[in-house]
Coordinates of N, CA and C in Angstrom, one line a residue:
Q1 N 53.6 111.5 78.4 CA 52.2 111.6 78.6 C 51.8 110.2 79.1
V2 N 51.2 110.2 80.4 CA 50.7 109.0 81.0 C 49.3 108.7 80.5
Q3 N 49.1 107.5 80.1 CA 47.8 107.1 79.7 C 47.3 105.8 80.5
L4 N 46.1 105.9 80.9 CA 45.5 104.8 81.7 C 44.2 104.4 80.9
V5 N 44.1 103.1 80.6 CA 43.0 102.6 79.8 C 42.3 101.5 80.6
E6 N 41.1 101.8 81.0 CA 40.3 100.9 81.8 C 39.5 100.0 80.9
S7 N 39.2 98.8 81.3 CA 38.3 97.9 80.6 C 37.7 96.9 81.7
G8 N 36.7 96.2 81.2 CA 36.1 95.2 82.1 C 34.7 95.5 82.7
G9 N 34.3 96.7 82.5 CA 33.0 97.1 83.0 C 31.8 96.4 82.3
G10 N 30.6 96.5 82.8 CA 29.5 95.9 82.2 C 28.3 95.8 83.1
L11 N 27.3 95.1 82.7 CA 26.1 94.8 83.4 C 26.1 93.5 84.0
V12 N 25.8 93.4 85.3 CA 25.9 92.1 86.0 C 24.8 92.1 87.1
Q13 N 24.3 91.0 87.4 CA 23.2 90.8 88.4 C 23.8 90.9 89.8
A14 N 23.0 91.3 90.7 CA 23.5 91.4 92.1 C 24.0 90.0 92.5
G15 N 25.1 90.0 93.3 CA 25.8 88.8 93.7 C 26.8 88.3 92.7
G16 N 26.9 88.9 91.5 CA 27.8 88.5 90.5 C 29.2 89.1 90.7
S17 N 30.1 88.9 89.7 CA 31.5 89.4 89.8 C 31.9 90.0 88.5
L18 N 32.8 90.9 88.6 CA 33.5 91.6 87.4 C 34.9 91.8 87.8
R19 N 35.8 91.8 86.8 CA 37.2 92.2 87.0 C 37.5 93.4 86.1
L20 N 37.9 94.5 86.7 CA 38.3 95.7 85.9 C 39.8 95.6 85.7
S21 N 40.2 96.1 84.6 CA 41.7 96.2 84.3 C 42.0 97.7 84.0
C22 N 43.2 98.1 84.4 CA 43.7 99.4 84.1 C 45.1 99.2 83.5
A23 N 45.3 99.4 82.2 CA 46.6 99.3 81.6 C 47.2 100.7 81.5
A24 N 48.5 100.7 82.0 CA 49.2 102.0 82.0 C 50.2 102.0 80.9
S25 N 50.5 103.2 80.4 CA 51.4 103.4 79.3 C 52.9 103.2 79.7
G26 N 53.1 103.2 81.0 CA 54.5 103.0 81.4 C 54.5 102.1 82.6
S27 N 55.6 101.9 83.3 CA 55.8 101.0 84.4 C 54.8 101.5 85.5
I28 N 54.1 100.6 86.1 CA 53.2 100.9 87.2 C 54.0 101.2 88.4
F29 N 55.2 100.7 88.5 CA 56.0 100.9 89.7 C 56.7 102.3 89.7
S30 N 56.4 103.1 88.7 CA 56.9 104.5 88.6 C 55.9 105.4 89.4
F31 N 54.8 104.9 89.8 CA 53.8 105.6 90.5 C 53.9 105.3 92.0
N32 N 53.6 106.3 92.8 CA 53.6 106.1 94.3 C 52.4 105.3 94.7
V33 N 51.3 105.5 94.0 CA 50.1 104.8 94.3 C 49.2 104.7 93.1
M34 N 48.5 103.6 92.9 CA 47.5 103.5 91.9 C 46.2 103.1 92.6
G35 N 45.1 103.5 92.0 CA 43.8 103.2 92.7 C 42.6 103.2 91.8
W36 N 41.6 102.7 92.3 CA 40.3 102.7 91.6 C 39.3 103.6 92.4
Y37 N 38.7 104.6 91.7 CA 37.7 105.4 92.3 C 36.4 105.1 91.5
R38 N 35.3 105.5 92.2 CA 34.0 105.4 91.5 C 33.1 106.6 91.8
Q39 N 32.3 106.8 90.8 CA 31.3 107.9 90.9 C 30.0 107.5 90.5
A40 N 29.0 107.5 91.4 CA 27.7 107.1 91.1 C 26.9 108.4 90.7
P41 N 25.8 108.3 90.0 CA 25.1 109.4 89.6 C 24.7 110.3 90.7
G42 N 25.0 111.6 90.6 CA 24.6 112.6 91.7 C 25.5 112.5 92.9
K43 N 26.5 111.7 92.9 CA 27.4 111.6 94.0 C 28.8 112.0 93.7
Q44 N 29.6 112.3 94.7 CA 31.0 112.6 94.5 C 31.8 111.4 94.2
R45 N 32.9 111.6 93.5 CA 33.8 110.5 93.3 C 34.5 110.1 94.6
E46 N 34.6 108.8 94.8 CA 35.1 108.2 96.0 C 36.1 107.1 95.7
L47 N 37.0 107.0 96.7 CA 38.0 105.9 96.6 C 37.4 104.6 96.9
A48 N 37.6 103.6 96.0 CA 37.2 102.2 96.3 C 38.4 101.4 96.8
A49 N 39.5 101.5 96.1 CA 40.7 100.7 96.6 C 41.9 101.3 96.0
R50 N 43.0 101.1 96.7 CA 44.3 101.6 96.1 C 45.4 100.7 96.6
I51 N 46.5 100.8 95.8 CA 47.7 100.0 96.1 C 48.9 100.9 95.9
T52 N 49.8 100.9 96.9 CA 51.0 101.7 96.8 C 52.1 100.9 96.1
S53 N 53.2 101.6 95.7 CA 54.3 101.0 95.0 C 54.9 99.9 95.9
G54 N 54.8 100.0 97.2 CA 55.3 99.0 98.1 C 54.4 97.8 98.2
G55 N 53.2 97.9 97.7 CA 52.2 96.8 97.8 C 51.2 96.9 98.9
T56 N 51.2 98.0 99.6 CA 50.2 98.2 100.6 C 48.8 98.5 100.0
T57 N 47.8 97.9 100.5 CA 46.4 98.1 99.9 C 45.5 98.7 100.9
N58 N 44.6 99.5 100.4 CA 43.6 100.1 101.3 C 42.2 100.0 100.5
Y59 N 41.2 99.9 101.3 CA 39.8 99.7 100.7 C 38.8 100.6 101.5
A60 N 37.9 101.1 100.7 CA 36.7 101.7 101.4 C 36.0 100.7 102.2
D61 N 35.4 101.1 103.3 CA 34.7 100.2 104.2 C 33.6 99.5 103.4
S62 N 33.0 100.2 102.4 CA 31.8 99.6 101.7 C 32.2 98.5 100.8
V63 N 33.5 98.3 100.5 CA 33.9 97.2 99.6 C 34.8 96.2 100.2
K64 N 35.2 96.4 101.5 CA 36.1 95.5 102.1 C 35.5 94.1 102.2
G65 N 36.3 93.1 101.9 CA 35.9 91.8 101.9 C 35.2 91.3 100.6
R66 N 34.9 92.3 99.7 CA 34.3 91.9 98.4 C 35.2 92.3 97.2
F67 N 36.0 93.4 97.3 CA 36.8 93.8 96.2 C 38.3 93.5 96.6
T68 N 39.1 93.2 95.6 CA 40.5 93.0 95.7 C 41.2 93.7 94.6
I69 N 42.2 94.6 95.0 CA 43.0 95.3 94.1 C 44.3 94.5 94.0
S70 N 44.8 94.3 92.7 CA 46.1 93.6 92.5 C 46.8 94.2 91.3
R71 N 48.0 93.8 91.0 CA 48.7 94.3 89.9 C 49.6 93.3 89.2
D72 N 50.0 93.5 88.0 CA 50.9 92.7 87.2 C 51.9 93.6 86.6
G73 N 53.1 93.6 87.2 CA 54.1 94.6 86.7 C 54.6 94.3 85.3
A74 N 54.6 93.0 84.9 CA 55.0 92.6 83.6 C 54.0 93.1 82.5
K75 N 52.8 93.3 82.9 CA 51.7 93.8 82.0 C 51.4 95.3 82.2
N76 N 52.1 95.9 83.2 CA 51.8 97.3 83.6 C 50.3 97.5 83.8
T77 N 49.7 96.6 84.5 CA 48.2 96.6 84.6 C 47.9 96.4 86.1
V78 N 46.9 97.2 86.5 CA 46.3 97.0 87.9 C 44.8 96.5 87.7
Y79 N 44.4 95.6 88.6 CA 43.1 95.0 88.5 C 42.3 95.3 89.7
L80 N 41.0 95.3 89.5 CA 40.0 95.3 90.6 C 39.1 94.2 90.4
Q81 N 39.2 93.2 91.3 CA 38.3 92.0 91.3 C 37.1 92.4 92.2
M82 N 35.9 92.4 91.6 CA 34.8 92.8 92.4 C 33.8 91.6 92.5
N83 N 33.6 91.1 93.7 CA 32.7 90.0 94.0 C 31.5 90.4 94.8
S84 N 30.5 89.6 94.8 CA 29.3 89.8 95.6 C 28.8 91.3 95.3
L85 N 28.7 91.6 94.1 CA 28.3 92.9 93.7 C 26.9 93.3 94.2
K86 N 26.7 94.5 94.5 CA 25.4 95.0 95.0 C 24.9 96.2 94.1
P87 N 23.6 96.4 94.0 CA 23.2 97.5 93.2 C 23.8 98.8 93.5
E88 N 24.2 99.0 94.8 CA 24.8 100.3 95.2 C 26.3 100.4 94.7
D89 N 26.8 99.3 94.1 CA 28.1 99.4 93.5 C 28.1 100.0 92.1
T90 N 26.9 100.2 91.6 CA 26.7 100.8 90.3 C 27.3 102.2 90.2
A91 N 28.2 102.4 89.3 CA 29.0 103.7 89.2 C 29.9 103.6 87.9
V92 N 30.5 104.7 87.6 CA 31.6 104.8 86.7 C 32.8 104.6 87.5
Y93 N 33.7 103.6 87.1 CA 34.9 103.3 87.8 C 36.1 103.9 87.1
Y94 N 36.9 104.7 87.8 CA 38.0 105.3 87.2 C 39.3 104.8 87.8
C95 N 40.3 104.6 86.9 CA 41.6 104.3 87.4 C 42.4 105.5 87.6
N96 N 43.2 105.6 88.7 CA 44.0 106.7 89.0 C 45.5 106.3 89.3
A97 N 46.4 107.1 88.9 CA 47.8 106.9 89.2 C 48.4 108.2 89.6
A98 N 49.3 108.2 90.6 CA 49.9 109.4 91.1 C 51.4 109.2 91.4
H99 N 52.2 110.2 91.0 CA 53.5 110.2 91.5 C 53.9 111.7 91.8
N100 N 55.1 111.9 92.1 CA 55.5 113.3 92.6 C 55.3 114.4 91.5
F101 N 55.1 114.0 90.3 CA 55.0 115.0 89.2 C 53.7 115.1 88.6
G102 N 52.7 114.3 89.0 CA 51.4 114.4 88.5 C 50.4 113.4 89.0
N103 N 49.2 113.6 88.6 CA 48.0 112.8 89.0 C 47.2 112.5 87.8
Y104 N 47.0 111.2 87.5 CA 46.4 110.9 86.2 C 45.2 110.0 86.3
W105 N 44.3 110.2 85.3 CA 43.0 109.5 85.4 C 42.7 108.8 84.0
G106 N 42.1 107.7 84.1 CA 41.6 107.0 82.9 C 40.2 107.6 82.5
Q107 N 39.7 107.1 81.5 CA 38.4 107.6 80.9 C 37.2 107.1 81.7
G108 N 37.4 106.0 82.4 CA 36.3 105.5 83.2 C 35.6 104.3 82.5
T109 N 35.0 103.4 83.3 CA 34.3 102.3 82.7 C 33.0 102.1 83.6
Q110 N 31.9 101.9 82.9 CA 30.6 101.8 83.6 C 30.4 100.4 84.2
V111 N 30.0 100.4 85.4 CA 29.6 99.1 86.1 C 28.2 99.3 86.5
T112 N 27.3 98.4 86.1 CA 25.9 98.5 86.5 C 25.5 97.1 87.1
V113 N 25.0 97.2 88.3 CA 24.5 96.0 89.0 C 23.0 96.0 89.1
S114 N 22.4 95.1 88.6 CA 20.9 95.0 88.6 C 20.5 94.2 89.8
S115 N 19.3 94.6 90.3 CA 18.8 93.8 91.5 C 17.9 92.7 91.1

C-alpha cells in the first residue's frame, strides 16, 4: 500500500513563499512520475508541477518561474518550493505518484494566499 503524506501548507501573504513536502512510504524512484496538483474551490484539479524518475520536470504555465519541484531520494520525499505566491495560487495541493501498477494521491494540504 503506497502512502503519500503532504505537509507544509498554510496561510501566507501575497509575494511570500512556502515549501510543500510529500513523503512517500517507499522509494520515490519506483514511480514513473511524481507531481503536485492543485484544486481551487469550484475548479477542476490541475497539474502544477511534476518530475519523472529520470529527473525531467514540467510546470504549468501559471507557475513557471515561481515554483520548483525537487526530490530527495534518501528521504523518499518530493518538494514543491513556491515563491512569489499570488492569491490565485490558493488551493488544496495534492501529491501524486504513478507507476505501471497504480496511481496514488495524498490527502492534500491547504495553501491560502492573502492579498
